[in-house]
Amino acid sequence: MDALETRELRYFVAVAEELHFGRAAARLGMAQPPLSRAIQQLERRLGVRLLERDRRGVALTGAGEMLLHEGRAALDAATAALRRTRRAGGADGTGSSRNRLVLAVKAGSSHELLHKLLDAYAAEPGAAEVEVLPSGTCEQGEMLRDGRADVALMHKPFNSLVGFDSEELMTEGQVAILPAGHPLALRGSLTVAEVTDLPDLPLARWARDGVYPPGPGPEIRDQTQLAQLIALGRTVAVFPESARAWLWAEHTAVPLTDAPPVVTHIAWPAHSRSLALAALIRTATRL
């Protein structure tokens, strides 16, 4: 059997995610008949049925579910290889000839730790250029998998470290960030229940895997939007203690007595062989 081609996987993943050949073809920018033929040829080559087709629509078989899972991972790996190779060779459009690492961080978290890490690593002989890439609450893992980032600061229990190598860097408590004029801002401490059930101050919602959790609170896209909405008295947010570094005068941070501790890890793809990345990790573990 010939090896699977990236093009075939891209075609199949589009159909499997859309469960509709017309929508998948539009997403791929191609006509539907050649897409249908490509999937049929793939099924014949693999010797298994990937899709069940009838008048009601398209459904995945057990084999199709397996290929969707593995195909997504394979496409991410291929995309990551391309991005990291271009970055290492200076062909990624940045104009830099130096070796470069991209570090994904959750916007507003680990502010002091990040400063210490960047300063300490920059002082190392032959240090690579480090680009800091702010991300949403749970985007760092996806950025590592598809090559947008080489390394990330990730936070348990919010981020999953499955599939990555990692080193623990720090542990901290959590705080509720409230409008400075809110009655609860005068309290010395709060519980999680007290800040998650405020009719006048609904909890802010960040997207996870592209989906916003249900709730009345505003959908947050970035830290600046969140900071402004808190200052206006429209929402409350829960962050690690280190988030105090970016608070405005219109904000107040109150410790949460029963919130689980947040453990910050530096994480990277398990297969990485980058010497620059290894040096950055060694620097981080010495802080």
Short mmCIF file of C-alpha atoms in Angstrom, two decimals:
data_model
loop_
_atom_site.label_atom_id
_atom_site.label_comp_id
_atom_site.label_asym_id
_atom_site.label_seq_id
_atom_site.Cartn_x
_atom_site.Cartn_y
_atom_site.Cartn_z
CA MET A 1 0.00 0.00 0.00
CA ASP A 2 1.35 3.42 -0.92
CA ALA A 3 1.88 5.91 1.90
CA LEU A 4 -0.93 8.32 2.69
CA GLU A 5 -0.50 11.70 1.08
CA THR A 6 -1.00 14.98 2.90
CA ARG A 7 -3.50 16.04 0.22
CA GLU A 8 -5.63 12.95 0.83
CA LEU A 9 -5.65 13.51 4.56
CA ARG A 10 -6.64 17.14 4.08
CA TYR A 11 -9.53 16.09 1.84
CA PHE A 12 -10.72 13.41 4.25
CA VAL A 13 -10.46 15.61 7.37
CA ALA A 14 -12.54 18.32 5.67
CA VAL A 15 -15.29 15.83 4.77
CA ALA A 16 -15.16 14.17 8.20
CA GLU A 17 -15.47 17.49 10.02
CA GLU A 18 -18.21 18.89 7.79
CA LEU A 19 -20.04 15.57 7.25
CA HIS A 20 -21.17 17.08 3.97
CA PHE A 21 -19.34 16.81 0.65
CA GLY A 22 -20.63 20.14 -0.67
CA ARG A 23 -19.49 22.13 2.37
CA ALA A 24 -16.16 20.28 2.45
CA ALA A 25 -15.56 21.04 -1.24
CA ALA A 26 -16.33 24.72 -0.69
CA ARG A 27 -13.96 24.79 2.28
CA LEU A 28 -11.21 23.21 0.17
CA GLY A 29 -11.88 25.49 -2.80
CA MET A 30 -12.61 22.65 -5.21
CA ALA A 31 -15.54 21.02 -7.00
CA GLN A 32 -17.50 18.26 -5.28
CA PRO A 33 -17.11 15.41 -7.88
CA PRO A 34 -13.29 15.20 -7.68
CA LEU A 35 -13.49 15.34 -3.89
CA SER A 36 -15.94 12.42 -3.83
CA ARG A 37 -13.70 10.43 -6.19
CA ALA A 38 -10.64 11.14 -4.04
CA ILE A 39 -12.37 9.81 -0.91
CA GLN A 40 -13.58 6.71 -2.75
CA GLN A 41 -10.06 6.05 -4.05
CA LEU A 42 -8.70 6.46 -0.53
CA GLU A 43 -11.19 3.91 0.81
CA ARG A 44 -10.24 1.42 -1.91
CA ARG A 45 -6.53 1.84 -1.21
CA LEU A 46 -6.99 1.41 2.54
CA GLY A 47 -9.42 -1.47 2.10
CA VAL A 48 -11.88 -0.04 4.65
CA ARG A 49 -15.03 2.05 4.54
CA LEU A 50 -14.45 5.45 6.12
CA LEU A 51 -17.86 7.02 5.57
CA GLU A 52 -21.44 5.80 5.54
CA ARG A 53 -23.44 7.61 2.87
CA ASP A 54 -27.22 7.58 2.53
CA ARG A 55 -30.07 9.96 1.77
CA ARG A 56 -29.88 11.37 5.31
CA GLY A 57 -26.28 12.45 4.89
CA VAL A 58 -22.76 11.32 5.75
CA ALA A 59 -21.55 9.60 8.94
CA LEU A 60 -18.16 8.35 10.07
CA THR A 61 -17.50 4.66 10.51
CA GLY A 62 -15.25 3.43 13.30
CA ALA A 63 -12.34 3.40 10.86
CA GLY A 64 -13.26 6.90 9.75
CA GLU A 65 -13.22 8.18 13.34
CA MET A 66 -9.76 6.66 13.77
CA LEU A 67 -8.43 8.28 10.58
CA LEU A 68 -9.93 11.63 11.56
CA HIS A 69 -8.11 11.54 14.90
CA GLU A 70 -4.82 10.34 13.42
CA GLY A 71 -5.17 12.50 10.31
CA ARG A 72 -5.53 15.70 12.31
CA ALA A 73 -2.38 14.82 14.25
CA ALA A 74 -0.50 13.99 11.04
CA LEU A 75 -1.53 17.26 9.37
CA ASP A 76 -0.52 19.23 12.46
CA ALA A 77 2.85 17.46 12.45
CA ALA A 78 3.41 18.21 8.74
CA THR A 79 2.45 21.86 9.22
CA ALA A 80 4.67 22.10 12.29
CA ALA A 81 7.63 20.62 10.41
CA LEU A 82 7.21 23.18 7.63
CA ARG A 83 6.89 26.15 9.99
CA ARG A 84 9.81 25.17 12.21
CA THR A 85 12.06 24.37 9.25
CA ARG A 86 11.35 27.73 7.63
CA ARG A 87 11.87 29.48 10.96
CA ALA A 88 15.21 27.73 11.53
CA GLY A 89 16.36 28.68 8.02
CA GLY A 90 15.23 32.30 8.27
CA ALA A 91 12.68 31.85 5.47
CA ASP A 92 9.56 32.68 7.50
CA GLY A 93 9.33 36.30 6.39
CA THR A 94 10.74 37.90 9.55
CA GLY A 95 13.95 39.03 7.86
CA SER A 96 16.06 37.57 10.67
CA SER A 97 19.04 35.38 9.91
CA ARG A 98 19.41 34.32 13.57
CA ASN A 99 17.99 31.12 14.95
CA ARG A 100 14.60 32.03 16.39
CA LEU A 101 12.28 30.46 18.94
CA VAL A 102 8.59 31.27 19.35
CA LEU A 103 7.35 31.18 22.95
CA ALA A 104 3.56 31.00 23.42
CA VAL A 105 2.21 32.51 26.63
CA LYS A 106 -1.25 33.09 28.02
CA ALA A 107 -1.88 36.82 27.87
CA GLY A 108 -1.56 38.38 31.32
CA SER A 109 -0.09 35.36 33.14
CA SER A 110 3.38 34.66 34.56
CA HIS A 111 4.43 38.25 33.87
CA GLU A 112 7.38 38.40 36.30
CA LEU A 113 8.52 34.86 35.46
CA LEU A 114 8.48 35.66 31.74
CA HIS A 115 10.60 38.79 32.27
CA LYS A 116 13.16 36.83 34.31
CA LEU A 117 13.30 34.03 31.74
CA LEU A 118 13.79 36.32 28.75
CA ASP A 119 16.48 38.39 30.50
CA ALA A 120 18.36 35.33 31.77
CA TYR A 121 18.27 33.56 28.41
CA ALA A 122 19.34 36.67 26.47
CA ALA A 123 22.47 36.75 28.61
CA GLU A 124 23.45 33.22 27.51
CA PRO A 125 26.21 32.95 24.86
CA GLY A 126 24.74 32.27 21.43
CA ALA A 127 21.15 32.72 22.63
CA ALA A 128 18.52 32.51 19.91
CA GLU A 129 16.07 35.32 19.27
CA VAL A 130 12.84 34.70 21.24
CA GLU A 131 9.51 35.92 19.89
CA VAL A 132 6.77 36.05 22.54
CA LEU A 133 3.39 35.05 21.13
CA PRO A 134 0.43 35.91 23.41
CA SER A 135 -2.43 33.44 23.25
CA GLY A 136 -5.86 32.74 24.69
CA THR A 137 -6.61 30.60 27.73
CA CYS A 138 -6.08 27.15 26.19
CA GLU A 139 -4.40 27.85 22.85
CA GLN A 140 -0.79 27.08 23.76
CA GLY A 141 -1.10 23.32 23.20
CA GLU A 142 -2.52 23.78 19.71
CA MET A 143 0.24 26.26 18.89
CA LEU A 144 2.88 23.71 19.88
CA ARG A 145 1.22 20.96 17.86
CA ASP A 146 0.90 22.92 14.61
CA GLY A 147 4.28 24.65 14.81
CA ARG A 148 3.20 28.20 15.47
CA ALA A 149 5.22 27.93 18.69
CA ASP A 150 8.34 26.00 19.68
CA VAL A 151 7.81 26.23 23.42
CA ALA A 152 5.08 27.46 25.76
CA LEU A 153 4.34 28.48 29.31
CA MET A 154 1.34 26.36 30.27
CA HIS A 155 -0.75 26.28 33.41
CA LYS A 156 -2.28 23.29 35.15
CA PRO A 157 -5.16 22.63 35.77
CA PHE A 158 -6.20 24.78 32.76
CA ASN A 159 -3.85 23.34 30.12
CA SER A 160 -3.30 19.69 29.26
CA LEU A 161 0.35 18.63 29.02
CA VAL A 162 -0.46 15.32 27.32
CA GLY A 163 1.91 14.72 24.40
CA PHE A 164 4.47 17.28 25.54
CA ASP A 165 7.63 17.22 27.61
CA SER A 166 7.60 19.77 30.42
CA GLU A 167 9.32 21.12 33.50
CA GLU A 168 7.53 22.68 36.48
CA LEU A 169 8.58 26.28 37.13
CA MET A 170 6.31 27.80 39.78
CA THR A 171 3.13 27.36 41.81
CA GLU A 172 0.80 30.19 42.79
CA GLY A 173 -2.69 30.88 44.07
CA GLN A 174 -5.59 32.43 42.19
CA VAL A 175 -7.30 35.81 42.52
CA ALA A 176 -10.60 37.30 41.46
CA ILE A 177 -10.11 40.50 39.45
CA LEU A 178 -13.02 42.86 40.15
CA PRO A 179 -13.95 46.46 39.40
CA ALA A 180 -12.36 48.58 42.14
CA GLY A 181 -15.73 50.06 43.10
CA HIS A 182 -17.54 46.74 43.59
CA PRO A 183 -18.53 45.88 47.22
CA LEU A 184 -16.61 42.57 47.08
CA ALA A 185 -13.41 44.46 46.20
CA LEU A 186 -13.24 45.52 49.87
CA ARG A 187 -13.02 41.93 51.09
CA GLY A 188 -9.72 40.41 52.22
CA SER A 189 -10.56 37.10 50.53
CA LEU A 190 -13.35 35.38 48.61
CA THR A 191 -14.47 31.89 47.65
CA VAL A 192 -14.92 30.61 44.11
CA ALA A 193 -18.70 30.34 44.67
CA GLU A 194 -18.89 34.00 45.64
CA VAL A 195 -17.42 35.20 42.35
CA THR A 196 -19.07 32.70 39.99
CA ASP A 197 -22.64 33.57 40.96
CA LEU A 198 -22.84 37.36 40.82
CA PRO A 199 -25.99 38.54 38.96
CA ASP A 200 -24.51 42.04 38.50
CA LEU A 201 -21.04 40.82 37.51
CA PRO A 202 -21.10 37.66 35.34
CA LEU A 203 -17.88 35.68 34.97
CA ALA A 204 -15.90 36.39 31.79
CA ARG A 205 -15.82 33.54 29.23
CA TRP A 206 -12.73 32.54 27.24
CA ALA A 207 -12.92 30.19 24.27
CA ARG A 208 -11.52 26.68 24.73
CA ASP A 209 -10.75 24.79 21.53
CA GLY A 210 -12.66 27.52 19.68
CA VAL A 211 -15.84 27.11 21.76
CA TYR A 212 -17.10 29.49 24.46
CA PRO A 213 -18.57 27.83 27.57
CA PRO A 214 -22.24 28.63 28.29
CA GLY A 215 -23.08 31.49 30.60
CA PRO A 216 -24.25 35.09 30.74
CA GLY A 217 -20.77 36.61 30.92
CA PRO A 218 -19.15 38.39 27.95
CA GLU A 219 -17.12 36.40 25.41
CA ILE A 220 -13.51 37.52 25.78
CA ARG A 221 -11.11 37.67 22.82
CA ASP A 222 -8.04 39.33 24.37
CA GLN A 223 -6.64 40.76 27.58
CA THR A 224 -7.23 44.40 26.66
CA GLN A 225 -10.93 43.76 26.07
CA LEU A 226 -11.15 41.92 29.40
CA ALA A 227 -9.36 44.69 31.31
CA GLN A 228 -11.72 47.32 29.93
CA LEU A 229 -14.87 45.33 30.68
CA ILE A 230 -13.75 44.74 34.27
CA ALA A 231 -12.97 48.43 34.69
CA LEU A 232 -16.45 49.30 33.37
CA GLY A 233 -18.08 46.98 35.91
CA ARG A 234 -19.31 44.50 33.30
CA THR A 235 -17.51 41.32 34.32
CA VAL A 236 -15.20 39.55 36.78
CA ALA A 237 -12.32 37.20 35.97
CA VAL A 238 -10.26 34.59 37.79
CA PHE A 239 -6.50 34.57 37.14
CA PRO A 240 -3.28 33.32 38.72
CA GLU A 241 -1.79 35.62 41.36
CA SER A 242 0.86 36.85 38.90
CA ALA A 243 -1.85 38.64 36.91
CA ARG A 244 -1.59 41.50 39.43
CA ALA A 245 1.25 42.79 37.23
CA TRP A 246 -1.13 44.04 34.52
CA LEU A 247 -3.97 45.42 36.68
CA TRP A 248 -5.28 48.93 36.11
CA ALA A 249 -6.11 51.43 38.84
CA GLU A 250 -9.78 50.56 38.20
CA HIS A 251 -9.16 46.90 39.14
CA THR A 252 -8.83 45.10 42.46
CA ALA A 253 -7.44 41.57 42.93
CA VAL A 254 -8.85 39.54 45.84
CA PRO A 255 -7.37 36.14 46.79
CA LEU A 256 -9.58 33.07 46.39
CA THR A 257 -9.22 30.83 49.41
CA ASP A 258 -10.57 27.61 47.86
CA ALA A 259 -9.31 27.84 44.25
CA PRO A 260 -6.81 25.12 43.27
CA PRO A 261 -3.19 26.27 42.92
CA VAL A 262 -1.95 27.04 39.42
CA VAL A 263 1.27 25.30 38.41
CA THR A 264 3.22 26.93 35.58
CA HIS A 265 5.20 24.58 33.32
CA ILE A 266 7.49 25.23 30.40
CA ALA A 267 6.40 22.72 27.74
CA TRP A 268 7.69 21.67 24.32
CA PRO A 269 7.07 18.95 21.70
CA ALA A 270 8.42 15.63 22.93
CA HIS A 271 10.33 14.98 19.70
CA SER A 272 12.20 18.31 19.63
CA ARG A 273 15.96 18.18 18.97
CA SER A 274 16.55 21.95 18.94
CA LEU A 275 19.74 22.96 20.76
CA ALA A 276 18.43 26.51 21.17
CA LEU A 277 15.26 25.19 22.78
CA ALA A 278 17.27 22.94 25.11
CA ALA A 279 19.28 25.98 26.22
CA LEU A 280 16.10 27.97 26.90
CA ILE A 281 14.68 25.13 29.00
CA ARG A 282 17.90 24.83 31.01
CA THR A 283 17.72 28.57 31.70
CA ALA A 284 14.08 28.29 32.81
CA THR A 285 14.78 25.48 35.27
CA ARG A 286 17.59 27.51 36.90
CA LEU A 287 15.36 30.49 37.71
#
